[in-house]
Amino acid sequence: MADIPTAAISRLVTYLRILETLEAQEIDRTSSSDLAERAGVTAFQVRKDLAYFGRFGTRGMGYTVPLLKRELVRVLGLNQTWNVVIVGMGRLGQAIANYPGASDYRFQYVGLFDVAPELMGREVRGLNIRHMDTLRDFVAAQAQGQQRVDMGFVAVPPDRAQDAAQALVDAGVRGILNFAPIVLQPRTSEMSGQQEIGDEWRGVIVENVDFLAGMKRLAFYILNPHLRVTDTEENE
Amino acid sequence: MADIPTAAISRLVTYLRILETLEAQEIDRTSSSDLAERAGVTAFQVRKDLAYFGRFGTRGMGYTVPLLKRELVRVLGLNQTWNVVIVGMGRLGQAIANYPGASDYRFQYVGLFDVAPELMGREVRGLNIRHMDTLRDFVAAQAQGQQRVDMGFVAVPPDRAQDAAQALVDAGVRGILNFAPIVLQPRTSEMSGQQEIGDEWRGVIVENVDFLAGMKRLAFYILNPHLRVTDTEENE
């Protein structure tokens, strides 16, 4: 398989979102140019992005919305269950736990963690909030019960995000979704040399969701309404 | 100015975030290769992205963290005040209003809106939640008071997001940050032909922040740990 640009993965997610919107509107057929217009890219880009993963649709006939949606769900691994713990159950963690649609995709919250005494034991979506000190044992117990924790969501204040991520990785969680507005560093906090990458971080995948990133991009585009922007990048 | 890829704008936001992290760690100097490693791109890409906006740093000497940060803040328009209204003050809207760091960048919440009777008048960050029916008058009054509403954040459930965005645009708000997991369509809901773009949407800028997008990307990367991904895209 050819190298796949990370931006193509982000666009696949956008196409899937568009297909869901079409499905909700009971629109049954689409085309690369229709998808392109809705996603703000070129039709060529849509066809190229999809071609990384197989042959979808019929030349000249476009795509059947439910079929293409099902294929993208499969490509993205959203037809399988993902067990998730959330670290940080303040407003943000609670908003995440209650965000509509996550359960459509079999993201399954199995544990909620925080350190605030007033949150301990509180029930959110049928789970009781637990103390961070119990995270490692919890993840180990889940693994023994064949309910391996696949992802940890970091929803703590920025100054605690690195430690929260480290605790997840130390507990054996291999996928981190970081909601805090900092760039996580795969470094052990215990090492004096900040440049050392901790072994426990090898193979860990970190993705970032940043509220402020969206605000900043929006500020830029409002400030530069006449700037020519493009969705394709030149070759290096 | 050359065409600027939208992905470059997203990367600028990432570089800024890295510079903030470095500043917090009291690291005063960085280089394109250091920024590149932390952002997961090539040093060439960093230099190219920055070159769209001017000359920063000294050849062979790298960058001074606070200076480069200040330049990126200026490029992104974050040195000016942005007046924001939030539509949807459930858990998500409240999490956004309380998200740490927004006020660092002079994003200033001036109005909070919802339709739920139990939320009316409730105070969040010093503002009382208002009814959506008053949005248009509120935006008009702000404009007369020289406090033009620059951005509207859509934080309502997915099935209400299109209407909320339409209400913002009808009220004259020109920048929309959409937190709902749907693709907003710049179409007037009142027109029978769904393909008509409403005039009121011309020039409106929509950016999306999607919790689920991050989860989906993470699922893909966990599912494909050995896939070769790249941060650069081939030319079309």
PDB file of C-alpha atoms in Angstrom, chain B:
ATOM      1  CA  MET B   1       1.002  35.655  -1.862  1.00  0.00           C
ATOM      2  CA  ALA B   2       1.011  32.043  -3.010  1.00  0.00           C
ATOM      3  CA  ASP B   3      -1.934  29.780  -2.428  1.00  0.00           C
ATOM      4  CA  ILE B   4      -1.796  28.616   1.160  1.00  0.00           C
ATOM      5  CA  PRO B   5      -2.890  25.042   1.864  1.00  0.00           C
ATOM      6  CA  THR B   6      -5.529  24.802   4.582  1.00  0.00           C
ATOM      7  CA  ALA B   7      -3.340  22.107   6.129  1.00  0.00           C
ATOM      8  CA  ALA B   8      -0.596  24.727   6.542  1.00  0.00           C
ATOM      9  CA  ILE B   9      -2.956  26.853   8.643  1.00  0.00           C
ATOM     10  CA  SER B  10      -3.696  23.831  10.831  1.00  0.00           C
ATOM     11  CA  ARG B  11       0.035  23.236  11.199  1.00  0.00           C
ATOM     12  CA  LEU B  12       0.651  26.895  12.146  1.00  0.00           C
ATOM     13  CA  VAL B  13      -1.814  26.342  14.970  1.00  0.00           C
ATOM     14  CA  THR B  14       0.130  23.243  15.997  1.00  0.00           C
ATOM     15  CA  TYR B  15       3.461  25.110  15.902  1.00  0.00           C
ATOM     16  CA  LEU B  16       1.973  27.824  18.089  1.00  0.00           C
ATOM     17  CA  ARG B  17       0.806  25.205  20.539  1.00  0.00           C
ATOM     18  CA  ILE B  18       4.296  23.696  20.632  1.00  0.00           C
ATOM     19  CA  LEU B  19       5.846  27.144  21.205  1.00  0.00           C
ATOM     20  CA  GLU B  20       3.483  27.679  24.127  1.00  0.00           C
ATOM     21  CA  THR B  21       4.527  24.346  25.594  1.00  0.00           C
ATOM     22  CA  LEU B  22       8.203  25.262  25.158  1.00  0.00           C
ATOM     23  CA  GLU B  23       7.625  28.650  26.748  1.00  0.00           C
ATOM     24  CA  ALA B  24       5.881  26.992  29.688  1.00  0.00           C
ATOM     25  CA  GLN B  25       8.968  24.782  30.033  1.00  0.00           C
ATOM     26  CA  GLU B  26      11.135  27.921  29.901  1.00  0.00           C
ATOM     27  CA  ILE B  27      12.884  26.705  26.758  1.00  0.00           C
ATOM     28  CA  ASP B  28      13.975  29.813  24.918  1.00  0.00           C
ATOM     29  CA  ARG B  29      15.269  28.565  21.582  1.00  0.00           C
ATOM     30  CA  THR B  30      14.049  26.089  18.994  1.00  0.00           C
ATOM     31  CA  SER B  31      14.773  25.068  15.409  1.00  0.00           C
ATOM     32  CA  SER B  32      12.804  23.890  12.415  1.00  0.00           C
ATOM     33  CA  SER B  33      13.942  20.320  13.089  1.00  0.00           C
ATOM     34  CA  ASP B  34      12.914  20.541  16.758  1.00  0.00           C
ATOM     35  CA  LEU B  35       9.507  21.973  15.826  1.00  0.00           C
ATOM     36  CA  ALA B  36       9.208  19.353  13.087  1.00  0.00           C
ATOM     37  CA  GLU B  37       9.896  16.461  15.424  1.00  0.00           C
ATOM     38  CA  ARG B  38       7.385  17.709  17.971  1.00  0.00           C
ATOM     39  CA  ALA B  39       4.736  18.335  15.280  1.00  0.00           C
ATOM     40  CA  GLY B  40       5.371  15.072  13.442  1.00  0.00           C
ATOM     41  CA  VAL B  41       6.309  16.710  10.142  1.00  0.00           C
ATOM     42  CA  THR B  42       9.563  17.372   8.290  1.00  0.00           C
ATOM     43  CA  ALA B  43      11.843  20.334   8.994  1.00  0.00           C
ATOM     44  CA  PHE B  44      11.393  21.309   5.352  1.00  0.00           C
ATOM     45  CA  GLN B  45       7.638  21.485   5.927  1.00  0.00           C
ATOM     46  CA  VAL B  46       8.083  23.738   8.973  1.00  0.00           C
ATOM     47  CA  ARG B  47      10.292  26.150   7.050  1.00  0.00           C
ATOM     48  CA  LYS B  48       7.945  26.134   4.083  1.00  0.00           C
ATOM     49  CA  ASP B  49       4.861  26.759   6.232  1.00  0.00           C
ATOM     50  CA  LEU B  50       6.507  29.668   8.031  1.00  0.00           C
ATOM     51  CA  ALA B  51       7.812  31.100   4.745  1.00  0.00           C
ATOM     52  CA  TYR B  52       4.251  31.794   3.595  1.00  0.00           C
ATOM     53  CA  PHE B  53       4.055  34.508   6.203  1.00  0.00           C
ATOM     54  CA  GLY B  54       7.471  36.101   6.296  1.00  0.00           C
ATOM     55  CA  ARG B  55      11.002  35.579   7.435  1.00  0.00           C
ATOM     56  CA  PHE B  56      11.349  34.303  10.954  1.00  0.00           C
ATOM     57  CA  GLY B  57      14.531  33.347  12.738  1.00  0.00           C
ATOM     58  CA  THR B  58      18.085  33.494  11.467  1.00  0.00           C
ATOM     59  CA  ARG B  59      19.538  30.945   9.067  1.00  0.00           C
ATOM     60  CA  GLY B  60      21.470  28.360  11.030  1.00  0.00           C
ATOM     61  CA  MET B  61      20.491  29.977  14.317  1.00  0.00           C
ATOM     62  CA  GLY B  62      16.946  28.717  14.705  1.00  0.00           C
ATOM     63  CA  TYR B  63      14.161  30.639  16.376  1.00  0.00           C
ATOM     64  CA  THR B  64      13.669  32.516  19.610  1.00  0.00           C
ATOM     65  CA  VAL B  65      10.606  30.919  21.183  1.00  0.00           C
ATOM     66  CA  PRO B  66       8.843  34.072  22.448  1.00  0.00           C
ATOM     67  CA  LEU B  67       9.523  35.965  19.215  1.00  0.00           C
ATOM     68  CA  LEU B  68       8.270  33.229  16.907  1.00  0.00           C
ATOM     69  CA  LYS B  69       5.279  32.736  19.164  1.00  0.00           C
ATOM     70  CA  ARG B  70       4.458  36.439  18.991  1.00  0.00           C
ATOM     71  CA  GLU B  71       4.728  36.375  15.191  1.00  0.00           C
ATOM     72  CA  LEU B  72       2.410  33.383  14.869  1.00  0.00           C
ATOM     73  CA  VAL B  73      -0.065  35.014  17.258  1.00  0.00           C
ATOM     74  CA  ARG B  74      -0.073  38.037  14.957  1.00  0.00           C
ATOM     75  CA  VAL B  75      -0.377  35.973  11.749  1.00  0.00           C
ATOM     76  CA  LEU B  76      -3.334  34.083  13.182  1.00  0.00           C
ATOM     77  CA  GLY B  77      -5.008  37.279  14.347  1.00  0.00           C
ATOM     78  CA  LEU B  78      -4.881  36.243  17.978  1.00  0.00           C
ATOM     79  CA  ASN B  79      -3.541  39.588  19.155  1.00  0.00           C
ATOM     80  CA  GLN B  80      -6.972  41.112  18.628  1.00  0.00           C
ATOM     81  CA  THR B  81     -10.217  40.621  20.487  1.00  0.00           C
ATOM     82  CA  TRP B  82     -12.798  38.248  19.018  1.00  0.00           C
ATOM     83  CA  ASN B  83     -16.342  38.574  20.321  1.00  0.00           C
ATOM     84  CA  VAL B  84     -18.039  35.211  20.487  1.00  0.00           C
ATOM     85  CA  VAL B  85     -21.524  33.914  21.156  1.00  0.00           C
ATOM     86  CA  ILE B  86     -22.189  30.280  22.034  1.00  0.00           C
ATOM     87  CA  VAL B  87     -25.410  28.649  20.893  1.00  0.00           C
ATOM     88  CA  GLY B  88     -26.186  25.587  22.994  1.00  0.00           C
ATOM     89  CA  MET B  89     -25.362  25.779  26.696  1.00  0.00           C
ATOM     90  CA  GLY B  90     -25.694  22.134  27.677  1.00  0.00           C
ATOM     91  CA  ARG B  91     -22.632  20.285  28.965  1.00  0.00           C
ATOM     92  CA  LEU B  92     -20.726  20.938  25.765  1.00  0.00           C
ATOM     93  CA  GLY B  93     -21.438  24.668  25.625  1.00  0.00           C
ATOM     94  CA  GLN B  94     -20.531  24.993  29.295  1.00  0.00           C
ATOM     95  CA  ALA B  95     -17.325  23.020  28.746  1.00  0.00           C
ATOM     96  CA  ILE B  96     -16.420  25.355  25.884  1.00  0.00           C
ATOM     97  CA  ALA B  97     -17.209  28.490  27.894  1.00  0.00           C
ATOM     98  CA  ASN B  98     -14.980  27.193  30.676  1.00  0.00           C
ATOM     99  CA  TYR B  99     -12.254  25.703  28.485  1.00  0.00           C
ATOM    100  CA  PRO B 100      -8.898  26.904  29.795  1.00  0.00           C
ATOM    101  CA  GLY B 101      -6.894  29.156  27.560  1.00  0.00           C
ATOM    102  CA  ALA B 102      -9.555  30.751  25.375  1.00  0.00           C
ATOM    103  CA  SER B 103      -9.268  33.961  27.337  1.00  0.00           C
ATOM    104  CA  ASP B 104      -5.481  33.939  26.861  1.00  0.00           C
ATOM    105  CA  TYR B 105      -6.225  34.652  23.245  1.00  0.00           C
ATOM    106  CA  ARG B 106      -8.797  37.364  23.705  1.00  0.00           C
ATOM    107  CA  PHE B 107     -11.669  35.170  22.612  1.00  0.00           C
ATOM    108  CA  GLN B 108     -14.322  37.007  24.570  1.00  0.00           C
ATOM    109  CA  TYR B 109     -17.684  35.409  25.211  1.00  0.00           C
ATOM    110  CA  VAL B 110     -20.305  38.122  24.939  1.00  0.00           C
ATOM    111  CA  GLY B 111     -23.500  36.053  24.722  1.00  0.00           C
ATOM    112  CA  LEU B 112     -24.699  32.547  25.603  1.00  0.00           C
ATOM    113  CA  PHE B 113     -27.875  31.121  24.068  1.00  0.00           C
ATOM    114  CA  ASP B 114     -30.108  28.085  24.431  1.00  0.00           C
ATOM    115  CA  VAL B 115     -33.795  27.166  24.274  1.00  0.00           C
ATOM    116  CA  ALA B 116     -34.141  24.964  27.381  1.00  0.00           C
ATOM    117  CA  PRO B 117     -36.390  26.709  29.940  1.00  0.00           C
ATOM    118  CA  GLU B 118     -34.299  25.406  32.855  1.00  0.00           C
ATOM    119  CA  LEU B 119     -31.181  27.131  31.501  1.00  0.00           C
ATOM    120  CA  MET B 120     -32.708  30.582  30.958  1.00  0.00           C
ATOM    121  CA  GLY B 121     -30.977  33.213  33.046  1.00  0.00           C
ATOM    122  CA  ARG B 122     -28.444  30.811  34.503  1.00  0.00           C
ATOM    123  CA  GLU B 123     -25.045  32.465  34.918  1.00  0.00           C
ATOM    124  CA  VAL B 124     -21.924  31.037  33.289  1.00  0.00           C
ATOM    125  CA  ARG B 125     -18.654  32.967  33.347  1.00  0.00           C
ATOM    126  CA  GLY B 126     -20.472  36.121  34.354  1.00  0.00           C
ATOM    127  CA  LEU B 127     -23.039  35.954  31.537  1.00  0.00           C
ATOM    128  CA  ASN B 128     -26.717  35.000  31.774  1.00  0.00           C
ATOM    129  CA  ILE B 129     -27.939  32.402  29.305  1.00  0.00           C
ATOM    130  CA  ARG B 130     -30.475  33.954  26.915  1.00  0.00           C
ATOM    131  CA  HIS B 131     -33.184  32.492  24.693  1.00  0.00           C
ATOM    132  CA  MET B 132     -32.397  31.873  21.026  1.00  0.00           C
ATOM    133  CA  ASP B 133     -35.372  34.013  20.072  1.00  0.00           C
ATOM    134  CA  THR B 134     -33.386  37.034  21.246  1.00  0.00           C
ATOM    135  CA  LEU B 135     -30.248  36.202  19.234  1.00  0.00           C
ATOM    136  CA  ARG B 136     -30.933  38.473  16.282  1.00  0.00           C
ATOM    137  CA  ASP B 137     -31.714  41.507  18.451  1.00  0.00           C
ATOM    138  CA  PHE B 138     -28.707  40.771  20.627  1.00  0.00           C
ATOM    139  CA  VAL B 139     -26.300  40.662  17.671  1.00  0.00           C
ATOM    140  CA  ALA B 140     -27.815  43.862  16.245  1.00  0.00           C
ATOM    141  CA  ALA B 141     -27.496  45.650  19.588  1.00  0.00           C
ATOM    142  CA  GLN B 142     -23.895  44.513  19.970  1.00  0.00           C
ATOM    143  CA  ALA B 143     -23.076  45.863  16.512  1.00  0.00           C
ATOM    144  CA  GLN B 144     -24.568  49.243  17.413  1.00  0.00           C
ATOM    145  CA  GLY B 145     -22.497  49.259  20.573  1.00  0.00           C
ATOM    146  CA  GLN B 146     -19.326  48.633  18.527  1.00  0.00           C
ATOM    147  CA  GLN B 147     -19.049  45.113  19.898  1.00  0.00           C
ATOM    148  CA  ARG B 148     -19.714  43.245  16.717  1.00  0.00           C
ATOM    149  CA  VAL B 149     -20.165  39.513  17.240  1.00  0.00           C
ATOM    150  CA  ASP B 150     -17.345  37.961  15.214  1.00  0.00           C
ATOM    151  CA  MET B 151     -17.963  34.282  15.804  1.00  0.00           C
ATOM    152  CA  GLY B 152     -20.766  31.951  16.769  1.00  0.00           C
ATOM    153  CA  PHE B 153     -20.015  28.569  18.281  1.00  0.00           C
ATOM    154  CA  VAL B 154     -22.588  25.870  17.559  1.00  0.00           C
ATOM    155  CA  ALA B 155     -22.755  23.454  20.505  1.00  0.00           C
ATOM    156  CA  VAL B 156     -26.277  22.069  20.150  1.00  0.00           C
ATOM    157  CA  PRO B 157     -27.315  18.462  19.462  1.00  0.00           C
ATOM    158  CA  PRO B 158     -26.637  17.326  15.863  1.00  0.00           C
ATOM    159  CA  ASP B 159     -30.271  17.531  14.762  1.00  0.00           C
ATOM    160  CA  ARG B 160     -30.436  21.206  15.763  1.00  0.00           C
ATOM    161  CA  ALA B 161     -27.024  22.281  14.475  1.00  0.00           C
ATOM    162  CA  GLN B 162     -28.132  23.307  10.977  1.00  0.00           C
ATOM    163  CA  ASP B 163     -30.917  25.504  12.378  1.00  0.00           C
ATOM    164  CA  ALA B 164     -28.608  27.020  14.986  1.00  0.00           C
ATOM    165  CA  ALA B 165     -26.052  27.886  12.304  1.00  0.00           C
ATOM    166  CA  GLN B 166     -28.789  29.340  10.113  1.00  0.00           C
ATOM    167  CA  ALA B 167     -29.986  31.501  13.011  1.00  0.00           C
ATOM    168  CA  LEU B 168     -26.443  32.797  13.550  1.00  0.00           C
ATOM    169  CA  VAL B 169     -25.980  33.598   9.874  1.00  0.00           C
ATOM    170  CA  ASP B 170     -29.425  35.228   9.666  1.00  0.00           C
ATOM    171  CA  ALA B 171     -28.434  37.383  12.630  1.00  0.00           C
ATOM    172  CA  GLY B 172     -25.344  38.518  10.711  1.00  0.00           C
ATOM    173  CA  VAL B 173     -22.602  36.436  12.334  1.00  0.00           C
ATOM    174  CA  ARG B 174     -19.949  35.729   9.695  1.00  0.00           C
ATOM    175  CA  GLY B 175     -17.793  33.084  11.370  1.00  0.00           C
ATOM    176  CA  ILE B 176     -19.150  29.764  12.612  1.00  0.00           C
ATOM    177  CA  LEU B 177     -17.294  27.184  14.675  1.00  0.00           C
ATOM    178  CA  ASN B 178     -19.319  24.005  14.548  1.00  0.00           C
ATOM    179  CA  PHE B 179     -18.901  21.489  17.372  1.00  0.00           C
ATOM    180  CA  ALA B 180     -21.763  19.226  16.246  1.00  0.00           C
ATOM    181  CA  PRO B 181     -20.873  16.035  14.369  1.00  0.00           C
ATOM    182  CA  ILE B 182     -22.602  17.026  11.156  1.00  0.00           C
ATOM    183  CA  VAL B 183     -21.502  18.851   8.040  1.00  0.00           C
ATOM    184  CA  LEU B 184     -23.288  22.187   7.923  1.00  0.00           C
ATOM    185  CA  GLN B 185     -24.788  23.066   4.575  1.00  0.00           C
ATOM    186  CA  PRO B 186     -24.889  26.710   3.526  1.00  0.00           C
ATOM    187  CA  ARG B 187     -28.485  26.401   2.418  1.00  0.00           C
ATOM    188  CA  THR B 188     -31.614  28.225   3.409  1.00  0.00           C
ATOM    189  CA  SER B 189     -33.942  25.843   5.148  1.00  0.00           C
ATOM    190  CA  GLU B 190     -36.922  27.723   3.725  1.00  0.00           C
ATOM    191  CA  MET B 191     -36.115  27.003   0.104  1.00  0.00           C
ATOM    192  CA  SER B 192     -37.677  23.900  -1.356  1.00  0.00           C
ATOM    193  CA  GLY B 193     -34.727  23.286  -3.695  1.00  0.00           C
ATOM    194  CA  GLN B 194     -32.034  22.062  -1.324  1.00  0.00           C
ATOM    195  CA  GLN B 195     -29.317  22.947  -3.824  1.00  0.00           C
ATOM    196  CA  GLU B 196     -29.809  26.702  -3.525  1.00  0.00           C
ATOM    197  CA  ILE B 197     -27.172  28.463  -1.506  1.00  0.00           C
ATOM    198  CA  GLY B 198     -28.739  31.210   0.536  1.00  0.00           C
ATOM    199  CA  ASP B 199     -27.278  34.648  -0.155  1.00  0.00           C
ATOM    200  CA  GLU B 200     -26.908  35.223   3.553  1.00  0.00           C
ATOM    201  CA  TRP B 201     -24.246  32.487   3.606  1.00  0.00           C
ATOM    202  CA  ARG B 202     -21.941  34.186   1.105  1.00  0.00           C
ATOM    203  CA  GLY B 203     -18.694  35.068   2.791  1.00  0.00           C
ATOM    204  CA  VAL B 204     -19.561  33.108   5.913  1.00  0.00           C
ATOM    205  CA  ILE B 205     -16.655  31.031   7.148  1.00  0.00           C
ATOM    206  CA  VAL B 206     -17.364  27.683   8.767  1.00  0.00           C
ATOM    207  CA  GLU B 207     -14.817  25.679  10.702  1.00  0.00           C
ATOM    208  CA  ASN B 208     -15.520  22.342  12.337  1.00  0.00           C
ATOM    209  CA  VAL B 209     -14.392  20.906  15.640  1.00  0.00           C
ATOM    210  CA  ASP B 210     -15.524  17.333  15.969  1.00  0.00           C
ATOM    211  CA  PHE B 211     -14.878  15.183  19.025  1.00  0.00           C
ATOM    212  CA  LEU B 212     -15.729  12.073  17.091  1.00  0.00           C
ATOM    213  CA  ALA B 213     -13.309  12.899  14.289  1.00  0.00           C
ATOM    214  CA  GLY B 214     -10.436  12.505  16.725  1.00  0.00           C
ATOM    215  CA  MET B 215     -11.826   9.219  18.017  1.00  0.00           C
ATOM    216  CA  LYS B 216     -12.230   7.905  14.477  1.00  0.00           C
ATOM    217  CA  ARG B 217      -8.710   8.881  13.430  1.00  0.00           C
ATOM    218  CA  LEU B 218      -7.358   7.256  16.572  1.00  0.00           C
ATOM    219  CA  ALA B 219      -9.312   4.067  15.806  1.00  0.00           C
ATOM    220  CA  PHE B 220      -7.818   3.986  12.315  1.00  0.00           C
ATOM    221  CA  TYR B 221      -4.249   4.415  13.560  1.00  0.00           C
ATOM    222  CA  ILE B 222      -4.634   1.799  16.284  1.00  0.00           C
ATOM    223  CA  LEU B 223      -6.094  -0.583  13.713  1.00  0.00           C
ATOM    224  CA  ASN B 224      -3.241   0.074  11.283  1.00  0.00           C
ATOM    225  CA  PRO B 225      -0.140   0.381  13.460  1.00  0.00           C
ATOM    226  CA  HIS B 226       2.244  -0.580  10.670  1.00  0.00           C
ATOM    227  CA  LEU B 227       0.725   1.540   7.951  1.00  0.00           C
ATOM    228  CA  ARG B 228       3.084   4.061   6.466  1.00  0.00           C
ATOM    229  CA  VAL B 229       1.557   7.480   6.834  1.00  0.00           C
ATOM    230  CA  THR B 230       3.113  10.719   5.761  1.00  0.00           C
ATOM    231  CA  ASP B 231       2.438  14.335   6.565  1.00  0.00           C
ATOM    232  CA  THR B 232       3.053  15.544   3.065  1.00  0.00           C
ATOM    233  CA  GLU B 233       0.810  15.067   0.093  1.00  0.00           C
ATOM    234  CA  GLU B 234       1.715  14.484  -3.510  1.00  0.00           C
ATOM    235  CA  ASN B 235       0.917  17.060  -6.071  1.00  0.00           C
ATOM    236  CA  GLU B 236      -2.329  16.533  -7.927  1.00  0.00           C
TER     237      GLU B 236
END
